[in-house]
PDB file of C-alpha atoms and ligand atoms in Angstrom:
ATOM      1  CA  UNK J   1      76.206  99.624  89.233  1.00 54.00           C
ATOM      2  CA  UNK J   2      74.213 102.272  87.187  1.00 65.00           C
ATOM      3  CA  UNK J   3      74.044 105.817  88.521  1.00 75.00           C
ATOM      4  CA  UNK J   4      76.689 105.149  91.449  1.00 84.00           C
ATOM      5  CA  UNK J   5      78.726 107.891  92.678  1.00 88.00           C
ATOM      6  CA  UNK J   6      81.319 107.839  95.098  1.00 90.00           C
ATOM      7  CA  UNK J   7      81.388 110.585  98.154  1.00 91.00           C
ATOM      8  CA  UNK J   8      83.417 110.833 101.193  1.00 92.00           C
ATOM      9  CA  UNK J   9      81.691 112.335 104.360  1.00 92.00           C
ATOM     10  CA  UNK J  10      84.205 114.489 106.546  1.00 91.00           C
ATOM     11  CA  UNK J  11      83.067 114.861 109.853  1.00 91.00           C
ATOM     12  CA  UNK J  12      84.895 117.928 111.043  1.00 88.00           C
ATOM     13  CA  UNK J  13      84.096 117.705 114.617  1.00 87.00           C
ATOM     14  CA  UNK J  14      86.409 114.742 114.860  1.00 91.00           C
ATOM     15  CA  UNK J  15      89.627 116.197 112.955  1.00 92.00           C
ATOM     16  CA  UNK J  16      92.319 116.946 115.412  1.00 92.00           C
ATOM     17  CA  UNK J  17      95.005 118.002 112.665  1.00 92.00           C
ATOM     18  CA  UNK J  18      96.851 115.330 112.821  1.00 95.00           C
ATOM     19  CA  UNK J  19      97.484 115.064 109.192  1.00 94.00           C
ATOM     20  CA  UNK J  20      97.782 111.182 108.910  1.00 97.00           C
ATOM     21  CA  UNK J  21      95.377 111.753 105.831  1.00 97.00           C
ATOM     22  CA  UNK J  22      98.160 113.813 104.078  1.00 96.00           C
ATOM     23  CA  UNK J  23     100.795 111.496 104.904  1.00 96.00           C
ATOM     24  CA  UNK J  24      98.562 108.640 103.797  1.00 97.00           C
ATOM     25  CA  UNK J  25      97.612 110.176 100.445  1.00 97.00           C
ATOM     26  CA  UNK J  26     101.303 110.983  99.681  1.00 97.00           C
ATOM     27  CA  UNK J  27     102.542 107.826 100.265  1.00 97.00           C
ATOM     28  CA  UNK J  28      99.760 106.126  98.469  1.00 98.00           C
ATOM     29  CA  UNK J  29      99.897 107.794  95.546  1.00 97.00           C
ATOM     30  CA  UNK J  30     103.404 108.836  95.091  1.00 95.00           C
ATOM     31  CA  UNK J  31     102.953 112.866  95.495  1.00 96.00           C
ATOM     32  CA  UNK J  32     106.284 114.403  95.692  1.00 94.00           C
ATOM     33  CA  UNK J  33     107.467 115.732  98.634  1.00 92.00           C
ATOM     34  CA  UNK J  34     107.208 119.488  99.681  1.00 87.00           C
ATOM     35  CA  UNK J  35     104.646 122.325 100.606  1.00 82.00           C
ATOM     36  CA  UNK J  36     103.748 123.139  97.272  1.00 89.00           C
ATOM     37  CA  UNK J  37     102.787 119.386  96.450  1.00 94.00           C
ATOM     38  CA  UNK J  38      99.415 117.840  97.800  1.00 95.00           C
ATOM     39  CA  UNK J  39      96.430 116.257  97.213  1.00 97.00           C
ATOM     40  CA  UNK J  40      94.527 116.988 100.474  1.00 97.00           C
ATOM     41  CA  UNK J  41      95.155 119.435 103.203  1.00 96.00           C
ATOM     42  CA  UNK J  42      93.941 120.639 106.894  1.00 95.00           C
ATOM     43  CA  UNK J  43      92.448 123.984 106.866  1.00 92.00           C
ATOM     44  CA  UNK J  44      92.947 125.567 110.072  1.00 83.00           C
ATOM     45  CA  UNK J  45      90.359 127.853 112.057  1.00 82.00           C
ATOM     46  CA  UNK J  46      91.623 130.400 114.469  1.00 79.00           C
ATOM     47  CA  UNK J  47      91.368 130.185 118.085  1.00 84.00           C
ATOM     48  CA  UNK J  48      87.781 131.358 119.176  1.00 86.00           C
ATOM     49  CA  UNK J  49      86.410 132.358 122.678  1.00 91.00           C
ATOM     50  CA  UNK J  50      88.349 133.425 125.737  1.00 91.00           C
ATOM     51  CA  UNK J  51      90.336 131.602 127.916  1.00 90.00           C
ATOM     52  CA  UNK J  52      89.929 129.051 129.656  1.00 92.00           C
ATOM     53  CA  UNK J  53      86.895 128.335 127.388  1.00 93.00           C
ATOM     54  CA  UNK J  54      88.887 128.323 124.189  1.00 89.00           C
ATOM     55  CA  UNK J  55      88.104 126.191 120.832  1.00 87.00           C
ATOM     56  CA  UNK J  56      89.409 125.564 117.404  1.00 87.00           C
ATOM     57  CA  UNK J  57      88.109 123.236 114.520  1.00 87.00           C
ATOM     58  CA  UNK J  58      89.872 122.066 111.320  1.00 92.00           C
ATOM     59  CA  UNK J  59      88.662 121.413 107.937  1.00 92.00           C
ATOM     60  CA  UNK J  60      90.138 118.446 106.188  1.00 94.00           C
ATOM     61  CA  UNK J  61      89.663 118.984 102.538  1.00 95.00           C
ATOM     62  CA  UNK J  62      90.586 117.794  99.135  1.00 96.00           C
ATOM     63  CA  UNK J  63      89.229 118.062  95.350  1.00 97.00           C
ATOM     64  CA  UNK J  64      85.357 117.962  95.717  1.00 96.00           C
ATOM     65  CA  UNK J  65      85.084 116.375  92.457  1.00 96.00           C
ATOM     66  CA  UNK J  66      82.411 118.934  91.296  1.00 95.00           C
ATOM     67  CA  UNK J  67      79.453 118.094  89.283  1.00 92.00           C
ATOM     68  CA  UNK J  68      80.194 121.144  87.116  1.00 94.00           C
ATOM     69  CA  UNK J  69      83.515 121.352  87.293  1.00 96.00           C
ATOM     70  CA  UNK J  70      85.271 124.607  86.261  1.00 97.00           C
ATOM     71  CA  UNK J  71      88.375 122.893  85.915  1.00 98.00           C
ATOM     72  CA  UNK J  72      87.105 120.548  82.886  1.00 97.00           C
ATOM     73  CA  UNK J  73      85.128 123.635  81.428  1.00 97.00           C
ATOM     74  CA  UNK J  74      88.479 125.634  81.031  1.00 98.00           C
ATOM     75  CA  UNK J  75      91.017 122.562  80.032  1.00 98.00           C
ATOM     76  CA  UNK J  76      91.892 123.474  76.247  1.00 97.00           C
ATOM     77  CA  UNK J  77      93.034 120.029  75.323  1.00 98.00           C
ATOM     78  CA  UNK J  78      90.079 118.072  77.159  1.00 97.00           C
ATOM     79  CA  UNK J  79      92.721 116.573  79.600  1.00 98.00           C
ATOM     80  CA  UNK J  80      90.226 117.070  82.675  1.00 97.00           C
ATOM     81  CA  UNK J  81      87.485 114.588  82.359  1.00 95.00           C
ATOM     82  CA  UNK J  82      84.475 114.047  84.303  1.00 94.00           C
ATOM     83  CA  UNK J  83      83.982 110.144  84.691  1.00 93.00           C
ATOM     84  CA  UNK J  84      80.161 108.966  84.811  1.00 91.00           C
ATOM     85  CA  UNK J  85      80.534 107.946  88.362  1.00 92.00           C
ATOM     86  CA  UNK J  86      81.466 111.581  89.371  1.00 93.00           C
ATOM     87  CA  UNK J  87      85.107 111.276  89.553  1.00 96.00           C
ATOM     88  CA  UNK J  88      86.943 114.037  87.893  1.00 97.00           C
ATOM     89  CA  UNK J  89      90.445 113.060  86.600  1.00 96.00           C
ATOM     90  CA  UNK J  90      93.478 114.422  84.673  1.00 97.00           C
ATOM     91  CA  UNK J  91      94.956 112.298  81.571  1.00 97.00           C
ATOM     92  CA  UNK J  92      98.467 112.984  81.964  1.00 96.00           C
ATOM     93  CA  UNK J  93      99.506 112.534  78.462  1.00 97.00           C
ATOM     94  CA  UNK J  94      96.780 115.157  77.218  1.00 98.00           C
ATOM     95  CA  UNK J  95      97.865 117.766  79.879  1.00 98.00           C
ATOM     96  CA  UNK J  96     100.236 120.769  78.203  1.00 98.00           C
ATOM     97  CA  UNK J  97     100.808 122.492  81.622  1.00 97.00           C
ATOM     98  CA  UNK J  98      99.243 125.706  80.953  1.00 98.00           C
ATOM     99  CA  UNK J  99      97.480 125.864  84.560  1.00 98.00           C
ATOM    100  CA  UNK J 100      94.285 127.081  83.628  1.00 98.00           C
ATOM    101  CA  UNK J 101      92.659 124.555  85.586  1.00 98.00           C
ATOM    102  CA  UNK J 102      94.669 125.532  88.545  1.00 98.00           C
ATOM    103  CA  UNK J 103      93.250 129.277  88.363  1.00 98.00           C
ATOM    104  CA  UNK J 104      90.001 128.118  87.670  1.00 98.00           C
ATOM    105  CA  UNK J 105      89.405 125.681  90.885  1.00 98.00           C
ATOM    106  CA  UNK J 106      87.707 127.327  93.577  1.00 97.00           C
ATOM    107  CA  UNK J 107      89.245 125.040  96.100  1.00 96.00           C
ATOM    108  CA  UNK J 108      92.930 125.293  95.117  1.00 96.00           C
ATOM    109  CA  UNK J 109      92.777 121.613  94.735  1.00 97.00           C
ATOM    110  CA  UNK J 110      95.229 121.127  91.852  1.00 98.00           C
ATOM    111  CA  UNK J 111      99.067 121.567  91.912  1.00 97.00           C
ATOM    112  CA  UNK J 112     101.668 121.301  89.058  1.00 97.00           C
ATOM    113  CA  UNK J 113     103.499 117.829  89.380  1.00 96.00           C
ATOM    114  CA  UNK J 114     107.171 118.486  88.002  1.00 94.00           C
ATOM    115  CA  UNK J 115     107.997 114.678  88.065  1.00 94.00           C
ATOM    116  CA  UNK J 116     105.386 113.710  85.513  1.00 95.00           C
ATOM    117  CA  UNK J 117     104.935 117.327  83.904  1.00 96.00           C
ATOM    118  CA  UNK J 118     101.312 117.504  84.192  1.00 97.00           C
ATOM    119  CA  UNK J 119      98.818 118.836  86.922  1.00 98.00           C
ATOM    120  CA  UNK J 120      97.948 116.478  89.408  1.00 97.00           C
ATOM    121  CA  UNK J 121      95.139 116.173  92.096  1.00 98.00           C
ATOM    122  CA  UNK J 122      92.940 114.064  94.258  1.00 98.00           C
ATOM    123  CA  UNK J 123      91.911 111.197  91.789  1.00 97.00           C
ATOM    124  CA  UNK J 124      89.615 109.653  94.547  1.00 97.00           C
ATOM    125  CA  UNK J 125      92.121 106.650  94.901  1.00 98.00           C
ATOM    126  CA  UNK J 126      90.310 105.163  91.869  1.00 96.00           C
ATOM    127  CA  UNK J 127      93.154 102.103  92.152  1.00 97.00           C
ATOM    128  CA  UNK J 128      91.541 101.582  95.550  1.00 97.00           C
ATOM    129  CA  UNK J 129      87.912 102.388  95.189  1.00 95.00           C
ATOM    130  CA  UNK J 130      87.463 100.526  92.114  1.00 94.00           C
ATOM    131  CA  UNK J 131      88.846  97.341  93.844  1.00 96.00           C
ATOM    132  CA  UNK J 132      86.476  97.513  96.923  1.00 95.00           C
ATOM    133  CA  UNK J 133      88.819  99.653  99.009  1.00 97.00           C
ATOM    134  CA  UNK J 134      88.234 102.993 100.789  1.00 96.00           C
ATOM    135  CA  UNK J 135      90.711 105.564  99.639  1.00 97.00           C
ATOM    136  CA  UNK J 136      94.047 105.915 101.595  1.00 98.00           C
ATOM    137  CA  UNK J 137      93.217 109.092 103.313  1.00 97.00           C
ATOM    138  CA  UNK J 138      89.943 107.608 104.813  1.00 97.00           C
TER     139      UNK J 138
HETATM  140  S1  LIG H   1      90.111 120.283  90.936  1.00 53.90           S
HETATM  141 FE1  LIG H   1      88.646 121.874  91.757  1.00 53.90          FE
HETATM  142  S2  LIG H   1      87.328 122.782  90.259  1.00 53.90           S
HETATM  143 FE2  LIG H   1      87.992 120.694  89.616  1.00 53.90          FE
HETATM  144  S3  LIG H   1      86.698 118.989  90.269  1.00 53.90           S
HETATM  145 FE3  LIG H   1      88.345 119.409  92.054  1.00 53.90          FE
HETATM  146  S4  LIG H   1      87.467 120.925  93.442  1.00 53.90           S
HETATM  147 FE4  LIG H   1      86.245 121.025  91.433  1.00 53.90          FE
HETATM  148  S1  LIG H   2      97.053 122.205  82.788  1.00 53.90           S
HETATM  149 FE1  LIG H   2      96.386 120.615  81.965  1.00 53.90          FE
HETATM  150  S2  LIG H   2      94.612 119.670  82.734  1.00 53.90           S
HETATM  151 FE2  LIG H   2      95.077 122.131  83.432  1.00 53.90          FE
HETATM  152  S3  LIG H   2      93.687 123.207  82.041  1.00 53.90           S
HETATM  153 FE3  LIG H   2      96.189 122.986  81.057  1.00 53.90          FE
HETATM  154  S4  LIG H   2      96.009 121.139  79.762  1.00 53.90           S
HETATM  155 FE4  LIG H   2      93.949 120.785  81.048  1.00 53.90          FE
HETATM  156  S1  LIG H   3      90.947 109.991  98.019  1.00 53.90           S
HETATM  157 FE1  LIG H   3      92.898 109.153  97.477  1.00 53.90          FE
HETATM  158  S2  LIG H   3      94.002 110.877  96.065  1.00 53.90           S
HETATM  159 FE2  LIG H   3      92.224 111.813  97.230  1.00 53.90          FE
HETATM  160  S3  LIG H   3      92.814 112.647  98.967  1.00 53.90           S
HETATM  161 FE3  LIG H   3      92.178 110.568  99.484  1.00 53.90          FE
HETATM  162  S4  LIG H   3      94.144 109.483  99.562  1.00 53.90           S
HETATM  163 FE4  LIG H   3      94.303 111.375  98.399  1.00 53.90          FE
END
Protein backbone atom coordinates (compact mmCIF):
# COMPACT_ATOMS: atom_id res chain seq x y z
CA UNK A 1 0.00 0.00 0.00
CA UNK A 2 1.38 3.40 -0.96
CA UNK A 3 2.43 5.70 1.90
CA UNK A 4 1.80 2.94 4.44
CA UNK A 5 3.64 3.56 7.73
CA UNK A 6 3.86 1.18 10.64
CA UNK A 7 3.33 2.39 14.21
CA UNK A 8 3.19 0.86 17.67
CA UNK A 9 1.02 2.50 20.32
CA UNK A 10 2.17 2.12 23.93
CA UNK A 11 -0.48 2.67 26.59
CA UNK A 12 1.75 3.37 29.59
CA UNK A 13 -1.27 3.33 31.95
CA UNK A 14 -1.51 -0.41 31.42
CA UNK A 15 2.17 -1.38 31.80
CA UNK A 16 2.88 -3.33 35.02
CA UNK A 17 6.62 -3.92 34.35
CA UNK A 18 6.21 -7.65 33.81
CA UNK A 19 8.82 -7.48 31.00
CA UNK A 20 7.00 -10.04 28.86
CA UNK A 21 7.67 -7.75 25.87
CA UNK A 22 11.43 -7.84 26.40
CA UNK A 23 11.46 -11.62 26.80
CA UNK A 24 9.32 -12.02 23.66
CA UNK A 25 11.64 -9.77 21.67
CA UNK A 26 14.77 -11.65 22.74
CA UNK A 27 13.21 -15.00 21.91
CA UNK A 28 11.78 -13.91 18.56
CA UNK A 29 14.87 -12.12 17.35
CA UNK A 30 17.73 -14.15 18.87
CA UNK A 31 18.95 -11.19 20.87
CA UNK A 32 21.98 -12.42 22.86
CA UNK A 33 21.51 -12.93 26.59
CA UNK A 34 22.93 -10.30 28.95
CA UNK A 35 21.73 -6.96 30.26
CA UNK A 36 23.78 -5.01 27.69
CA UNK A 37 21.87 -6.58 24.82
CA UNK A 38 18.30 -5.53 24.28
CA UNK A 39 16.00 -4.13 21.61
CA UNK A 40 13.32 -2.94 24.01
CA UNK A 41 13.19 -2.06 27.68
CA UNK A 42 10.89 -0.86 30.46
CA UNK A 43 11.72 2.51 31.97
CA UNK A 44 10.82 2.99 35.62
CA UNK A 45 9.63 6.13 37.35
CA UNK A 46 10.36 6.75 41.03
CA UNK A 47 7.57 6.25 43.52
CA UNK A 48 5.42 9.32 43.87
CA UNK A 49 2.93 10.46 46.49
CA UNK A 50 2.88 9.69 50.21
CA UNK A 51 1.90 6.49 51.93
CA UNK A 52 -0.78 5.13 51.63
CA UNK A 53 -1.46 7.03 48.40
CA UNK A 54 1.53 5.90 46.38
CA UNK A 55 1.86 5.49 42.63
CA UNK A 56 4.46 4.41 40.09
CA UNK A 57 4.43 4.29 36.32
CA UNK A 58 6.47 2.43 33.73
CA UNK A 59 7.42 3.34 30.19
CA UNK A 60 8.08 0.47 27.78
CA UNK A 61 10.16 1.67 24.86
CA UNK A 62 12.28 0.74 21.89
CA UNK A 63 13.71 2.32 18.73
CA UNK A 64 11.38 5.13 17.64
CA UNK A 65 12.09 4.59 13.92
CA UNK A 66 12.68 8.34 13.72
CA UNK A 67 11.55 10.13 10.57
CA UNK A 68 14.75 12.18 10.54
CA UNK A 69 16.93 9.52 12.13
CA UNK A 70 20.24 10.84 13.50
CA UNK A 71 21.64 7.30 13.53
CA UNK A 72 21.29 7.15 9.76
CA UNK A 73 22.86 10.57 9.19
CA UNK A 74 26.07 9.75 11.08
CA UNK A 75 26.64 6.30 9.58
CA UNK A 76 29.79 6.51 7.42
CA UNK A 77 29.00 3.42 5.34
CA UNK A 78 25.27 3.78 4.74
CA UNK A 79 24.63 0.68 6.87
CA UNK A 80 21.66 2.33 8.56
CA UNK A 81 18.82 2.76 6.11
CA UNK A 82 15.30 4.17 6.33
CA UNK A 83 12.71 2.14 4.43
CA UNK A 84 9.89 3.89 2.52
CA UNK A 85 7.52 2.48 5.19
CA UNK A 86 9.49 4.31 7.90
CA UNK A 87 11.28 1.31 9.38
CA UNK A 88 14.92 2.11 10.21
CA UNK A 89 17.19 -0.89 9.86
CA UNK A 90 20.85 -1.88 9.89
CA UNK A 91 22.42 -3.74 6.98
CA UNK A 92 24.77 -6.06 8.89
CA UNK A 93 27.17 -6.59 6.01
CA UNK A 94 27.79 -2.84 5.70
CA UNK A 95 28.28 -2.18 9.44
CA UNK A 96 31.92 -1.68 10.47
CA UNK A 97 31.15 -1.43 14.19
CA UNK A 98 32.25 2.18 14.62
CA UNK A 99 29.28 2.77 16.98
CA UNK A 100 28.72 6.36 15.81
CA UNK A 101 25.04 5.51 15.57
CA UNK A 102 24.92 4.37 19.19
CA UNK A 103 26.27 7.74 20.28
CA UNK A 104 23.90 9.63 17.99
CA UNK A 105 20.71 7.87 19.13
CA UNK A 106 18.92 10.00 21.75
CA UNK A 107 17.00 6.95 23.02
CA UNK A 108 19.96 4.64 23.57
CA UNK A 109 18.07 2.16 21.42
CA UNK A 110 21.09 0.37 19.90
CA UNK A 111 23.59 -2.16 21.18
CA UNK A 112 26.60 -3.90 19.72
CA UNK A 113 25.83 -7.52 18.91
CA UNK A 114 29.06 -9.51 19.37
CA UNK A 115 27.53 -12.56 17.71
CA UNK A 116 26.89 -10.86 14.37
CA UNK A 117 29.70 -8.29 14.81
CA UNK A 118 27.39 -5.40 13.99
CA UNK A 119 25.18 -2.90 15.74
CA UNK A 120 21.64 -4.12 16.28
CA UNK A 121 18.32 -2.66 17.38
CA UNK A 122 14.55 -3.05 16.98
CA UNK A 123 13.70 -4.08 13.43
CA UNK A 124 9.96 -3.64 13.96
CA UNK A 125 9.84 -7.42 13.54
CA UNK A 126 9.72 -7.08 9.75
CA UNK A 127 9.70 -10.88 9.50
CA UNK A 128 6.30 -10.70 11.20
CA UNK A 129 4.67 -7.43 10.10
CA UNK A 130 5.50 -8.02 6.42
CA UNK A 131 3.50 -11.26 6.67
CA UNK A 132 0.51 -9.68 8.44
CA UNK A 133 1.41 -10.51 12.04
CA UNK A 134 1.95 -8.10 14.91
CA UNK A 135 5.44 -7.64 16.41
CA UNK A 136 6.44 -10.14 19.10
CA UNK A 137 6.50 -7.47 21.83
CA UNK A 138 2.93 -6.42 20.99
S1 LIG B 1 18.16 3.96 16.61
FE1 LIG B 1 17.66 5.82 17.76
S2 LIG B 1 18.02 7.54 16.35
FE2 LIG B 1 17.89 5.66 15.13
S3 LIG B 1 15.77 5.53 14.47
FE3 LIG B 1 15.95 4.35 16.38
S4 LIG B 1 15.45 5.79 18.03
FE4 LIG B 1 15.85 7.01 16.18
S1 LIG C 1 28.26 1.06 13.91
FE1 LIG C 1 27.57 0.31 11.90
S2 LIG C 1 25.46 1.11 11.61
FE2 LIG C 1 26.45 2.28 13.30
S3 LIG C 1 27.33 4.12 12.32
FE3 LIG C 1 28.97 2.57 12.37
S4 LIG C 1 28.80 1.47 10.42
FE4 LIG C 1 26.88 2.63 10.70
S1 LIG D 1 9.01 -4.70 17.20
FE1 LIG D 1 10.10 -6.68 17.28
S2 LIG D 1 12.27 -6.12 17.27
FE2 LIG D 1 11.12 -4.27 17.86
S3 LIG D 1 11.06 -4.30 20.11
FE3 LIG D 1 9.18 -5.31 19.37
S4 LIG D 1 9.71 -7.50 19.33
FE4 LIG D 1 11.64 -6.36 19.43
